Amino acid sequence: MGAEWFALERARLVTIGKTPAYPDGQIAAIAKVNGLILVTNNVSDYADFQELQLENWFY
């Protein structure tokens, strides 16, 4: 499930000129398919992924 989500998201992002790093995509996919909120200090690394819930606890 996670791999499929990441493949679709990566394809979508590449078509608009963005190339996410594989580790970031894998982390995002795990969070998304498991219904989790991704907590990160690097919100900009994940901002382009659709329907991914992000929180920054490290202001």
mmCIF file as Biopython writes it, N, C-alpha, C and O atoms, coordinates in Angstrom:
data_model
#
loop_
_atom_site.group_PDB
_atom_site.id
_atom_site.type_symbol
_atom_site.label_atom_id
_atom_site.label_alt_id
_atom_site.label_comp_id
_atom_site.label_asym_id
_atom_site.label_entity_id
_atom_site.label_seq_id
_atom_site.pdbx_PDB_ins_code
_atom_site.Cartn_x
_atom_site.Cartn_y
_atom_site.Cartn_z
_atom_site.occupancy
_atom_site.B_iso_or_equiv
_atom_site.auth_seq_id
_atom_site.auth_asym_id
_atom_site.pdbx_PDB_model_num
ATOM 1   N N  . MET A ? 1  ? 0.803  -1.190 0.000   1.0 0.0 1  A 1 
ATOM 2   C CA . MET A ? 1  ? 0.000  0.000  0.000   1.0 0.0 1  A 1 
ATOM 3   C C  . MET A ? 1  ? 0.851  1.261  0.000   1.0 0.0 1  A 1 
ATOM 4   O O  . MET A ? 1  ? 0.624  2.165  -0.805  1.0 0.0 1  A 1 
ATOM 5   N N  . GLY A ? 2  ? 1.821  1.327  0.889   1.0 0.0 2  A 1 
ATOM 6   C CA . GLY A ? 2  ? 2.665  2.506  0.957   1.0 0.0 2  A 1 
ATOM 7   C C  . GLY A ? 2  ? 3.459  2.729  -0.312  1.0 0.0 2  A 1 
ATOM 8   O O  . GLY A ? 2  ? 3.604  3.860  -0.778  1.0 0.0 2  A 1 
ATOM 9   N N  . ALA A ? 3  ? 3.974  1.638  -0.872  1.0 0.0 3  A 1 
ATOM 10  C CA . ALA A ? 3  ? 4.761  1.750  -2.103  1.0 0.0 3  A 1 
ATOM 11  C C  . ALA A ? 3  ? 3.906  2.254  -3.252  1.0 0.0 3  A 1 
ATOM 12  O O  . ALA A ? 3  ? 4.362  3.059  -4.064  1.0 0.0 3  A 1 
ATOM 13  N N  . GLU A ? 4  ? 2.667  1.784  -3.324  1.0 0.0 4  A 1 
ATOM 14  C CA . GLU A ? 4  ? 1.761  2.238  -4.383  1.0 0.0 4  A 1 
ATOM 15  C C  . GLU A ? 4  ? 1.455  3.724  -4.227  1.0 0.0 4  A 1 
ATOM 16  O O  . GLU A ? 4  ? 1.486  4.478  -5.199  1.0 0.0 4  A 1 
ATOM 17  N N  . TRP A ? 5  ? 1.161  4.135  -2.998  1.0 0.0 5  A 1 
ATOM 18  C CA . TRP A ? 5  ? 0.855  5.546  -2.760  1.0 0.0 5  A 1 
ATOM 19  C C  . TRP A ? 5  ? 2.041  6.419  -3.152  1.0 0.0 5  A 1 
ATOM 20  O O  . TRP A ? 5  ? 1.878  7.443  -3.815  1.0 0.0 5  A 1 
ATOM 21  N N  . PHE A ? 6  ? 3.241  6.002  -2.735  1.0 0.0 6  A 1 
ATOM 22  C CA . PHE A ? 6  ? 4.436  6.777  -3.052  1.0 0.0 6  A 1 
ATOM 23  C C  . PHE A ? 6  ? 4.675  6.823  -4.553  1.0 0.0 6  A 1 
ATOM 24  O O  . PHE A ? 6  ? 5.034  7.873  -5.087  1.0 0.0 6  A 1 
ATOM 25  N N  . ALA A ? 7  ? 4.484  5.711  -5.240  1.0 0.0 7  A 1 
ATOM 26  C CA . ALA A ? 7  ? 4.687  5.692  -6.692  1.0 0.0 7  A 1 
ATOM 27  C C  . ALA A ? 7  ? 3.749  6.676  -7.384  1.0 0.0 7  A 1 
ATOM 28  O O  . ALA A ? 7  ? 4.170  7.415  -8.274  1.0 0.0 7  A 1 
ATOM 29  N N  . LEU A ? 8  ? 2.496  6.687  -6.983  1.0 0.0 8  A 1 
ATOM 30  C CA . LEU A ? 8  ? 1.530  7.610  -7.588  1.0 0.0 8  A 1 
ATOM 31  C C  . LEU A ? 8  ? 1.863  9.063  -7.259  1.0 0.0 8  A 1 
ATOM 32  O O  . LEU A ? 8  ? 1.792  9.932  -8.128  1.0 0.0 8  A 1 
ATOM 33  N N  . GLU A ? 9  ? 2.222  9.322  -6.020  1.0 0.0 9  A 1 
ATOM 34  C CA . GLU A ? 9  ? 2.582  10.683 -5.616  1.0 0.0 9  A 1 
ATOM 35  C C  . GLU A ? 9  ? 3.851  11.148 -6.312  1.0 0.0 9  A 1 
ATOM 36  O O  . GLU A ? 9  ? 3.930  12.290 -6.764  1.0 0.0 9  A 1 
ATOM 37  N N  . ARG A ? 10 ? 4.835  10.278 -6.401  1.0 0.0 10 A 1 
ATOM 38  C CA . ARG A ? 10 ? 6.088  10.646 -7.066  1.0 0.0 10 A 1 
ATOM 39  C C  . ARG A ? 10 ? 5.832  10.964 -8.538  1.0 0.0 10 A 1 
ATOM 40  O O  . ARG A ? 10 ? 6.362  11.941 -9.066  1.0 0.0 10 A 1 
ATOM 41  N N  . ALA A ? 11 ? 5.026  10.143 -9.193  1.0 0.0 11 A 1 
ATOM 42  C CA . ALA A ? 11 ? 4.692  10.394 -10.601 1.0 0.0 11 A 1 
ATOM 43  C C  . ALA A ? 11 ? 3.979  11.734 -10.752 1.0 0.0 11 A 1 
ATOM 44  O O  . ALA A ? 11 ? 4.278  12.498 -11.671 1.0 0.0 11 A 1 
ATOM 45  N N  . ARG A ? 12 ? 3.043  12.020 -9.860  1.0 0.0 12 A 1 
ATOM 46  C CA . ARG A ? 12 ? 2.320  13.292 -9.918  1.0 0.0 12 A 1 
ATOM 47  C C  . ARG A ? 12 ? 3.269  14.467 -9.713  1.0 0.0 12 A 1 
ATOM 48  O O  . ARG A ? 12 ? 3.199  15.462 -10.434 1.0 0.0 12 A 1 
ATOM 49  N N  . LEU A ? 13 ? 4.153  14.348 -8.731  1.0 0.0 13 A 1 
ATOM 50  C CA . LEU A ? 13 ? 5.080  15.440 -8.441  1.0 0.0 13 A 1 
ATOM 51  C C  . LEU A ? 13 ? 6.090  15.650 -9.564  1.0 0.0 13 A 1 
ATOM 52  O O  . LEU A ? 13 ? 6.425  16.789 -9.890  1.0 0.0 13 A 1 
ATOM 53  N N  . VAL A ? 14 ? 6.572  14.575 -10.152 1.0 0.0 14 A 1 
ATOM 54  C CA . VAL A ? 14 ? 7.540  14.697 -11.251 1.0 0.0 14 A 1 
ATOM 55  C C  . VAL A ? 14 ? 6.908  15.423 -12.435 1.0 0.0 14 A 1 
ATOM 56  O O  . VAL A ? 14 ? 7.582  16.195 -13.117 1.0 0.0 14 A 1 
ATOM 57  N N  . THR A ? 15 ? 5.617  15.183 -12.685 1.0 0.0 15 A 1 
ATOM 58  C CA . THR A ? 15 ? 4.965  15.854 -13.815 1.0 0.0 15 A 1 
ATOM 59  C C  . THR A ? 15 ? 4.848  17.360 -13.607 1.0 0.0 15 A 1 
ATOM 60  O O  . THR A ? 15 ? 4.697  18.110 -14.572 1.0 0.0 15 A 1 
ATOM 61  N N  . ILE A ? 16 ? 4.915  17.809 -12.350 1.0 0.0 16 A 1 
ATOM 62  C CA . ILE A ? 16 ? 4.868  19.256 -12.100 1.0 0.0 16 A 1 
ATOM 63  C C  . ILE A ? 16 ? 6.249  19.812 -11.758 1.0 0.0 16 A 1 
ATOM 64  O O  . ILE A ? 16 ? 6.371  20.933 -11.262 1.0 0.0 16 A 1 
ATOM 65  N N  . GLY A ? 17 ? 7.286  19.021 -12.028 1.0 0.0 17 A 1 
ATOM 66  C CA . GLY A ? 17 ? 8.651  19.502 -11.890 1.0 0.0 17 A 1 
ATOM 67  C C  . GLY A ? 17 ? 9.268  19.384 -10.507 1.0 0.0 17 A 1 
ATOM 68  O O  . GLY A ? 17 ? 10.269 20.039 -10.216 1.0 0.0 17 A 1 
ATOM 69  N N  . LYS A ? 18 ? 8.686  18.561 -9.658  1.0 0.0 18 A 1 
ATOM 70  C CA . LYS A ? 18 ? 9.238  18.368 -8.312  1.0 0.0 18 A 1 
ATOM 71  C C  . LYS A ? 18 ? 9.666  16.920 -8.168  1.0 0.0 18 A 1 
ATOM 72  O O  . LYS A ? 18 ? 8.953  16.010 -8.591  1.0 0.0 18 A 1 
ATOM 73  N N  . THR A ? 19 ? 10.826 16.706 -7.574  1.0 0.0 19 A 1 
ATOM 74  C CA . THR A ? 19 ? 11.344 15.353 -7.397  1.0 0.0 19 A 1 
ATOM 75  C C  . THR A ? 19 ? 11.641 15.124 -5.915  1.0 0.0 19 A 1 
ATOM 76  O O  . THR A ? 19 ? 12.695 15.525 -5.422  1.0 0.0 19 A 1 
ATOM 77  N N  . PRO A ? 20 ? 10.717 14.484 -5.211  1.0 0.0 20 A 1 
ATOM 78  C CA . PRO A ? 20 ? 10.949 14.249 -3.784  1.0 0.0 20 A 1 
ATOM 79  C C  . PRO A ? 20 ? 12.035 13.202 -3.558  1.0 0.0 20 A 1 
ATOM 80  O O  . PRO A ? 20 ? 12.198 12.283 -4.361  1.0 0.0 20 A 1 
ATOM 81  N N  . ALA A ? 21 ? 12.757 13.345 -2.486  1.0 0.0 21 A 1 
ATOM 82  C CA . ALA A ? 21 ? 13.773 12.351 -2.128  1.0 0.0 21 A 1 
ATOM 83  C C  . ALA A ? 21 ? 13.078 11.043 -1.755  1.0 0.0 21 A 1 
ATOM 84  O O  . ALA A ? 21 ? 12.015 11.052 -1.135  1.0 0.0 21 A 1 
ATOM 85  N N  . TYR A ? 22 ? 13.681 9.927  -2.134  1.0 0.0 22 A 1 
ATOM 86  C CA . TYR A ? 22 ? 13.084 8.626  -1.832  1.0 0.0 22 A 1 
ATOM 87  C C  . TYR A ? 22 ? 12.822 8.420  -0.341  1.0 0.0 22 A 1 
ATOM 88  O O  . TYR A ? 22 ? 11.726 7.993  0.023   1.0 0.0 22 A 1 
ATOM 89  N N  . PRO A ? 23 ? 13.789 8.708  0.534   1.0 0.0 23 A 1 
ATOM 90  C CA . PRO A ? 23 ? 13.501 8.494  1.964   1.0 0.0 23 A 1 
ATOM 91  C C  . PRO A ? 23 ? 12.312 9.328  2.455   1.0 0.0 23 A 1 
ATOM 92  O O  . PRO A ? 23 ? 11.505 8.847  3.250   1.0 0.0 23 A 1 
ATOM 93  N N  . ASP A ? 24 ? 12.205 10.565 1.987   1.0 0.0 24 A 1 
ATOM 94  C CA . ASP A ? 24 ? 11.074 11.405 2.383   1.0 0.0 24 A 1 
ATOM 95  C C  . ASP A ? 24 ? 9.764  10.810 1.880   1.0 0.0 24 A 1 
ATOM 96  O O  . ASP A ? 24 ? 8.762  10.807 2.596   1.0 0.0 24 A 1 
ATOM 97  N N  . GLY A ? 25 ? 9.774  10.314 0.663   1.0 0.0 25 A 1 
ATOM 98  C CA . GLY A ? 25 ? 8.576  9.695  0.106   1.0 0.0 25 A 1 
ATOM 99  C C  . GLY A ? 25 ? 8.170  8.439  0.847   1.0 0.0 25 A 1 
ATOM 100 O O  . GLY A ? 25 ? 6.983  8.190  1.056   1.0 0.0 25 A 1 
ATOM 101 N N  . GLN A ? 26 ? 9.146  7.654  1.242   1.0 0.0 26 A 1 
ATOM 102 C CA . GLN A ? 26 ? 8.849  6.431  1.986   1.0 0.0 26 A 1 
ATOM 103 C C  . GLN A ? 26 ? 8.274  6.762  3.364   1.0 0.0 26 A 1 
ATOM 104 O O  . GLN A ? 26 ? 7.323  6.121  3.812   1.0 0.0 26 A 1 
ATOM 105 N N  . ILE A ? 27 ? 8.843  7.748  4.024   1.0 0.0 27 A 1 
ATOM 106 C CA . ILE A ? 27 ? 8.334  8.175  5.332   1.0 0.0 27 A 1 
ATOM 107 C C  . ILE A ? 27 ? 6.917  8.722  5.184   1.0 0.0 27 A 1 
ATOM 108 O O  . ILE A ? 27 ? 6.037  8.396  5.980   1.0 0.0 27 A 1 
ATOM 109 N N  . ALA A ? 28 ? 6.698  9.549  4.171   1.0 0.0 28 A 1 
ATOM 110 C CA . ALA A ? 28 ? 5.371  10.112 3.926   1.0 0.0 28 A 1 
ATOM 111 C C  . ALA A ? 28 ? 4.354  9.013  3.643   1.0 0.0 28 A 1 
ATOM 112 O O  . ALA A ? 28 ? 3.231  9.063  4.144   1.0 0.0 28 A 1 
ATOM 113 N N  . ALA A ? 29 ? 4.739  8.030  2.851   1.0 0.0 29 A 1 
ATOM 114 C CA . ALA A ? 29 ? 3.829  6.940  2.495   1.0 0.0 29 A 1 
ATOM 115 C C  . ALA A ? 29 ? 3.433  6.127  3.719   1.0 0.0 29 A 1 
ATOM 116 O O  . ALA A ? 29 ? 2.265  5.770  3.875   1.0 0.0 29 A 1 
ATOM 117 N N  . ILE A ? 30 ? 4.386  5.834  4.581   1.0 0.0 30 A 1 
ATOM 118 C CA . ILE A ? 30 ? 4.081  5.076  5.801   1.0 0.0 30 A 1 
ATOM 119 C C  . ILE A ? 30 ? 3.070  5.840  6.651   1.0 0.0 30 A 1 
ATOM 120 O O  . ILE A ? 30 ? 2.103  5.262  7.147   1.0 0.0 30 A 1 
ATOM 121 N N  . ALA A ? 31 ? 3.300  7.135  6.816   1.0 0.0 31 A 1 
ATOM 122 C CA . ALA A ? 31 ? 2.373  7.950  7.603   1.0 0.0 31 A 1 
ATOM 123 C C  . ALA A ? 31 ? 0.996  7.992  6.946   1.0 0.0 31 A 1 
ATOM 124 O O  . ALA A ? 31 ? -0.016 7.812  7.624   1.0 0.0 31 A 1 
ATOM 125 N N  . LYS A ? 32 ? 0.945  8.225  5.656   1.0 0.0 32 A 1 
ATOM 126 C CA . LYS A ? 32 ? -0.330 8.372  4.949   1.0 0.0 32 A 1 
ATOM 127 C C  . LYS A ? 32 ? -1.166 7.104  4.998   1.0 0.0 32 A 1 
ATOM 128 O O  . LYS A ? 32 ? -2.334 7.153  5.384   1.0 0.0 32 A 1 
ATOM 129 N N  . VAL A ? 33 ? -0.596 5.974  4.615   1.0 0.0 33 A 1 
ATOM 130 C CA . VAL A ? 33 ? -1.397 4.746  4.522   1.0 0.0 33 A 1 
ATOM 131 C C  . VAL A ? 33 ? -1.800 4.200  5.889   1.0 0.0 33 A 1 
ATOM 132 O O  . VAL A ? 33 ? -2.724 3.393  5.989   1.0 0.0 33 A 1 
ATOM 133 N N  . ASN A ? 34 ? -1.111 4.637  6.940   1.0 0.0 34 A 1 
ATOM 134 C CA . ASN A ? 34 ? -1.466 4.198  8.288   1.0 0.0 34 A 1 
ATOM 135 C C  . ASN A ? 34 ? -2.307 5.228  9.039   1.0 0.0 34 A 1 
ATOM 136 O O  . ASN A ? 34 ? -2.599 5.062  10.223  1.0 0.0 34 A 1 
ATOM 137 N N  . GLY A ? 35 ? -2.693 6.294  8.336   1.0 0.0 35 A 1 
ATOM 138 C CA . GLY A ? 35 ? -3.544 7.308  8.937   1.0 0.0 35 A 1 
ATOM 139 C C  . GLY A ? 35 ? -2.878 8.087  10.055  1.0 0.0 35 A 1 
ATOM 140 O O  . GLY A ? 35 ? -3.531 8.489  11.019  1.0 0.0 35 A 1 
ATOM 141 N N  . LEU A ? 36 ? -1.573 8.300  9.923   1.0 0.0 36 A 1 
ATOM 142 C CA . LEU A ? 36 ? -0.802 8.982  10.955  1.0 0.0 36 A 1 
ATOM 143 C C  . LEU A ? 36 ? -0.532 10.434 10.586  1.0 0.0 36 A 1 
ATOM 144 O O  . LEU A ? 36 ? -0.608 10.812 9.417   1.0 0.0 36 A 1 
ATOM 145 N N  . ILE A ? 37 ? -0.221 11.228 11.574  1.0 0.0 37 A 1 
ATOM 146 C CA . ILE A ? 37 ? 0.240  12.596 11.364  1.0 0.0 37 A 1 
ATOM 147 C C  . ILE A ? 37 ? 1.758  12.558 11.395  1.0 0.0 37 A 1 
ATOM 148 O O  . ILE A ? 37 ? 2.350  12.029 12.336  1.0 0.0 37 A 1 
ATOM 149 N N  . LEU A ? 38 ? 2.381  13.109 10.385  1.0 0.0 38 A 1 
ATOM 150 C CA . LEU A ? 38 ? 3.839  13.131 10.311  1.0 0.0 38 A 1 
ATOM 151 C C  . LEU A ? 38 ? 4.359  14.353 11.064  1.0 0.0 38 A 1 
ATOM 152 O O  . LEU A ? 38 ? 4.075  15.491 10.690  1.0 0.0 38 A 1 
ATOM 153 N N  . VAL A ? 39 ? 5.113  14.109 12.112  1.0 0.0 39 A 1 
ATOM 154 C CA . VAL A ? 39 ? 5.705  15.182 12.913  1.0 0.0 39 A 1 
ATOM 155 C C  . VAL A ? 39 ? 7.141  15.363 12.453  1.0 0.0 39 A 1 
ATOM 156 O O  . VAL A ? 39 ? 7.945  14.432 12.505  1.0 0.0 39 A 1 
ATOM 157 N N  . THR A ? 40 ? 7.457  16.578 11.999  1.0 0.0 40 A 1 
ATOM 158 C CA . THR A ? 40 ? 8.784  16.845 11.447  1.0 0.0 40 A 1 
ATOM 159 C C  . THR A ? 40 ? 9.154  18.307 11.630  1.0 0.0 40 A 1 
ATOM 160 O O  . THR A ? 40 ? 8.283  19.173 11.722  1.0 0.0 40 A 1 
ATOM 161 N N  . ASN A ? 41 ? 10.423 18.568 11.682  1.0 0.0 41 A 1 
ATOM 162 C CA . ASN A ? 41 ? 10.919 19.935 11.672  1.0 0.0 41 A 1 
ATOM 163 C C  . ASN A ? 41 ? 11.148 20.402 10.235  1.0 0.0 41 A 1 
ATOM 164 O O  . ASN A ? 41 ? 11.371 21.587 9.990   1.0 0.0 41 A 1 
ATOM 165 N N  . ASN A ? 42 ? 11.093 19.472 9.298   1.0 0.0 42 A 1 
ATOM 166 C CA . ASN A ? 42 ? 11.332 19.766 7.877   1.0 0.0 42 A 1 
ATOM 167 C C  . ASN A ? 42 ? 10.022 19.712 7.095   1.0 0.0 42 A 1 
ATOM 168 O O  . ASN A ? 42 ? 9.883  18.927 6.157   1.0 0.0 42 A 1 
ATOM 169 N N  . VAL A ? 43 ? 9.081  20.536 7.479   1.0 0.0 43 A 1 
ATOM 170 C CA . VAL A ? 43 ? 7.766  20.530 6.846   1.0 0.0 43 A 1 
ATOM 171 C C  . VAL A ? 43 ? 7.876  20.760 5.345   1.0 0.0 43 A 1 
ATOM 172 O O  . VAL A ? 43 ? 7.113  20.175 4.576   1.0 0.0 43 A 1 
ATOM 173 N N  . SER A ? 44 ? 8.800  21.592 4.918   1.0 0.0 44 A 1 
ATOM 174 C CA . SER A ? 44 ? 8.937  21.894 3.491   1.0 0.0 44 A 1 
ATOM 175 C C  . SER A ? 44 ? 9.302  20.658 2.669   1.0 0.0 44 A 1 
ATOM 176 O O  . SER A ? 44 ? 8.988  20.600 1.480   1.0 0.0 44 A 1 
ATOM 177 N N  . ASP A ? 45 ? 9.958  19.672 3.279   1.0 0.0 45 A 1 
ATOM 178 C CA . ASP A ? 45 ? 10.306 18.445 2.557   1.0 0.0 45 A 1 
ATOM 179 C C  . ASP A ? 45 ? 9.075  17.617 2.214   1.0 0.0 45 A 1 
ATOM 180 O O  . ASP A ? 45 ? 9.117  16.795 1.298   1.0 0.0 45 A 1 
ATOM 181 N N  . TYR A ? 46 ? 7.989  17.824 2.932   1.0 0.0 46 A 1 
ATOM 182 C CA . TYR A ? 46 ? 6.789  17.000 2.776   1.0 0.0 46 A 1 
ATOM 183 C C  . TYR A ? 46 ? 5.577  17.792 2.293   1.0 0.0 46 A 1 
ATOM 184 O O  . TYR A ? 46 ? 4.522  17.205 2.052   1.0 0.0 46 A 1 
ATOM 185 N N  . ALA A ? 47 ? 5.702  19.088 2.150   1.0 0.0 47 A 1 
ATOM 186 C CA . ALA A ? 47 ? 4.561  19.954 1.858   1.0 0.0 47 A 1 
ATOM 187 C C  . ALA A ? 47 ? 3.882  19.648 0.525   1.0 0.0 47 A 1 
ATOM 188 O O  . ALA A ? 47 ? 2.690  19.914 0.377   1.0 0.0 47 A 1 
ATOM 189 N N  . ASP A ? 48 ? 4.597  19.103 -0.434  1.0 0.0 48 A 1 
ATOM 190 C CA . ASP A ? 48 ? 4.021  18.858 -1.755  1.0 0.0 48 A 1 
ATOM 191 C C  . ASP A ? 48 ? 3.233  17.554 -1.849  1.0 0.0 48 A 1 
ATOM 192 O O  . ASP A ? 48 ? 2.528  17.330 -2.832  1.0 0.0 48 A 1 
ATOM 193 N N  . PHE A ? 49 ? 3.343  16.706 -0.853  1.0 0.0 49 A 1 
ATOM 194 C CA . PHE A ? 49 ? 2.586  15.452 -0.867  1.0 0.0 49 A 1 
ATOM 195 C C  . PHE A ? 49 ? 1.125  15.750 -0.539  1.0 0.0 49 A 1 
ATOM 196 O O  . PHE A ? 49 ? 0.831  16.435 0.440   1.0 0.0 49 A 1 
ATOM 197 N N  . GLN A ? 50 ? 0.212  15.232 -1.362  1.0 0.0 50 A 1 
ATOM 198 C CA . GLN A ? 50 ? -1.207 15.487 -1.168  1.0 0.0 50 A 1 
ATOM 199 C C  . GLN A ? 50 ? -1.771 14.652 -0.027  1.0 0.0 50 A 1 
ATOM 200 O O  . GLN A ? 50 ? -1.370 13.509 0.192   1.0 0.0 50 A 1 
ATOM 201 N N  . GLU A ? 51 ? -2.704 15.249 0.687   1.0 0.0 51 A 1 
ATOM 202 C CA . GLU A ? 51 ? -3.468 14.568 1.726   1.0 0.0 51 A 1 
ATOM 203 C C  . GLU A ? 51 ? -2.601 13.988 2.841   1.0 0.0 51 A 1 
ATOM 204 O O  . GLU A ? 51 ? -2.994 13.021 3.494   1.0 0.0 51 A 1 
ATOM 205 N N  . LEU A ? 52 ? -1.448 14.564 3.056   1.0 0.0 52 A 1 
ATOM 206 C CA . LEU A ? 52 ? -0.565 14.130 4.131   1.0 0.0 52 A 1 
ATOM 207 C C  . LEU A ? 52 ? -0.688 15.130 5.271   1.0 0.0 52 A 1 
ATOM 208 O O  . LEU A ? 52 ? -0.499 16.330 5.069   1.0 0.0 52 A 1 
ATOM 209 N N  . GLN A ? 53 ? -0.999 14.648 6.455   1.0 0.0 53 A 1 
ATOM 210 C CA . GLN A ? 53 ? -1.129 15.528 7.613   1.0 0.0 53 A 1 
ATOM 211 C C  . GLN A ? 53 ? 0.244  15.749 8.231   1.0 0.0 53 A 1 
ATOM 212 O O  . GLN A ? 53 ? 0.960  14.800 8.553   1.0 0.0 53 A 1 
ATOM 213 N N  . LEU A ? 54 ? 0.593  17.014 8.389   1.0 0.0 54 A 1 
ATOM 214 C CA . LEU A ? 54 ? 1.907  17.385 8.926   1.0 0.0 54 A 1 
ATOM 215 C C  . LEU A ? 54 ? 1.755  18.241 10.177  1.0 0.0 54 A 1 
ATOM 216 O O  . LEU A ? 54 ? 0.822  19.035 10.293  1.0 0.0 54 A 1 
ATOM 217 N N  . GLU A ? 55 ? 2.677  18.069 11.099  1.0 0.0 55 A 1 
ATOM 218 C CA . GLU A ? 55 ? 2.775  18.951 12.262  1.0 0.0 55 A 1 
ATOM 219 C C  . GLU A ? 55 ? 4.244  19.183 12.572  1.0 0.0 55 A 1 
ATOM 220 O O  . GLU A ? 55 ? 5.080  18.291 12.433  1.0 0.0 55 A 1 
ATOM 221 N N  . ASN A ? 56 ? 4.531  20.402 12.995  1.0 0.0 56 A 1 
ATOM 222 C CA . ASN A ? 56 ? 5.881  20.747 13.425  1.0 0.0 56 A 1 
ATOM 223 C C  . ASN A ? 56 ? 5.833  21.062 14.913  1.0 0.0 56 A 1 
ATOM 224 O O  . ASN A ? 56 ? 5.280  22.086 15.315  1.0 0.0 56 A 1 
ATOM 225 N N  . TRP A ? 57 ? 6.400  20.200 15.719  1.0 0.0 57 A 1 
ATOM 226 C CA . TRP A ? 57 ? 6.438  20.401 17.165  1.0 0.0 57 A 1 
ATOM 227 C C  . TRP A ? 57 ? 7.725  21.096 17.595  1.0 0.0 57 A 1 
ATOM 228 O O  . TRP A ? 57 ? 7.953  21.298 18.788  1.0 0.0 57 A 1 
ATOM 229 N N  . PHE A ? 58 ? 8.561  21.458 16.636  1.0 0.0 58 A 1 
ATOM 230 C CA . PHE A ? 58 ? 9.907  21.945 16.947  1.0 0.0 58 A 1 
ATOM 231 C C  . PHE A ? 58 ? 10.094 23.436 16.683  1.0 0.0 58 A 1 
ATOM 232 O O  . PHE A ? 58 ? 11.230 23.889 16.540  1.0 0.0 58 A 1 
ATOM 233 N N  . TYR A ? 59 ? 9.048  24.184 16.617  1.0 0.0 59 A 1 
ATOM 234 C CA . TYR A ? 59 ? 9.099  25.609 16.294  1.0 0.0 59 A 1 
ATOM 235 C C  . TYR A ? 59 ? 10.417 26.158 16.645  1.0 0.0 59 A 1 
ATOM 236 O O  . TYR A ? 59 ? 10.663 27.348 16.450  1.0 0.0 59 A 1 
#
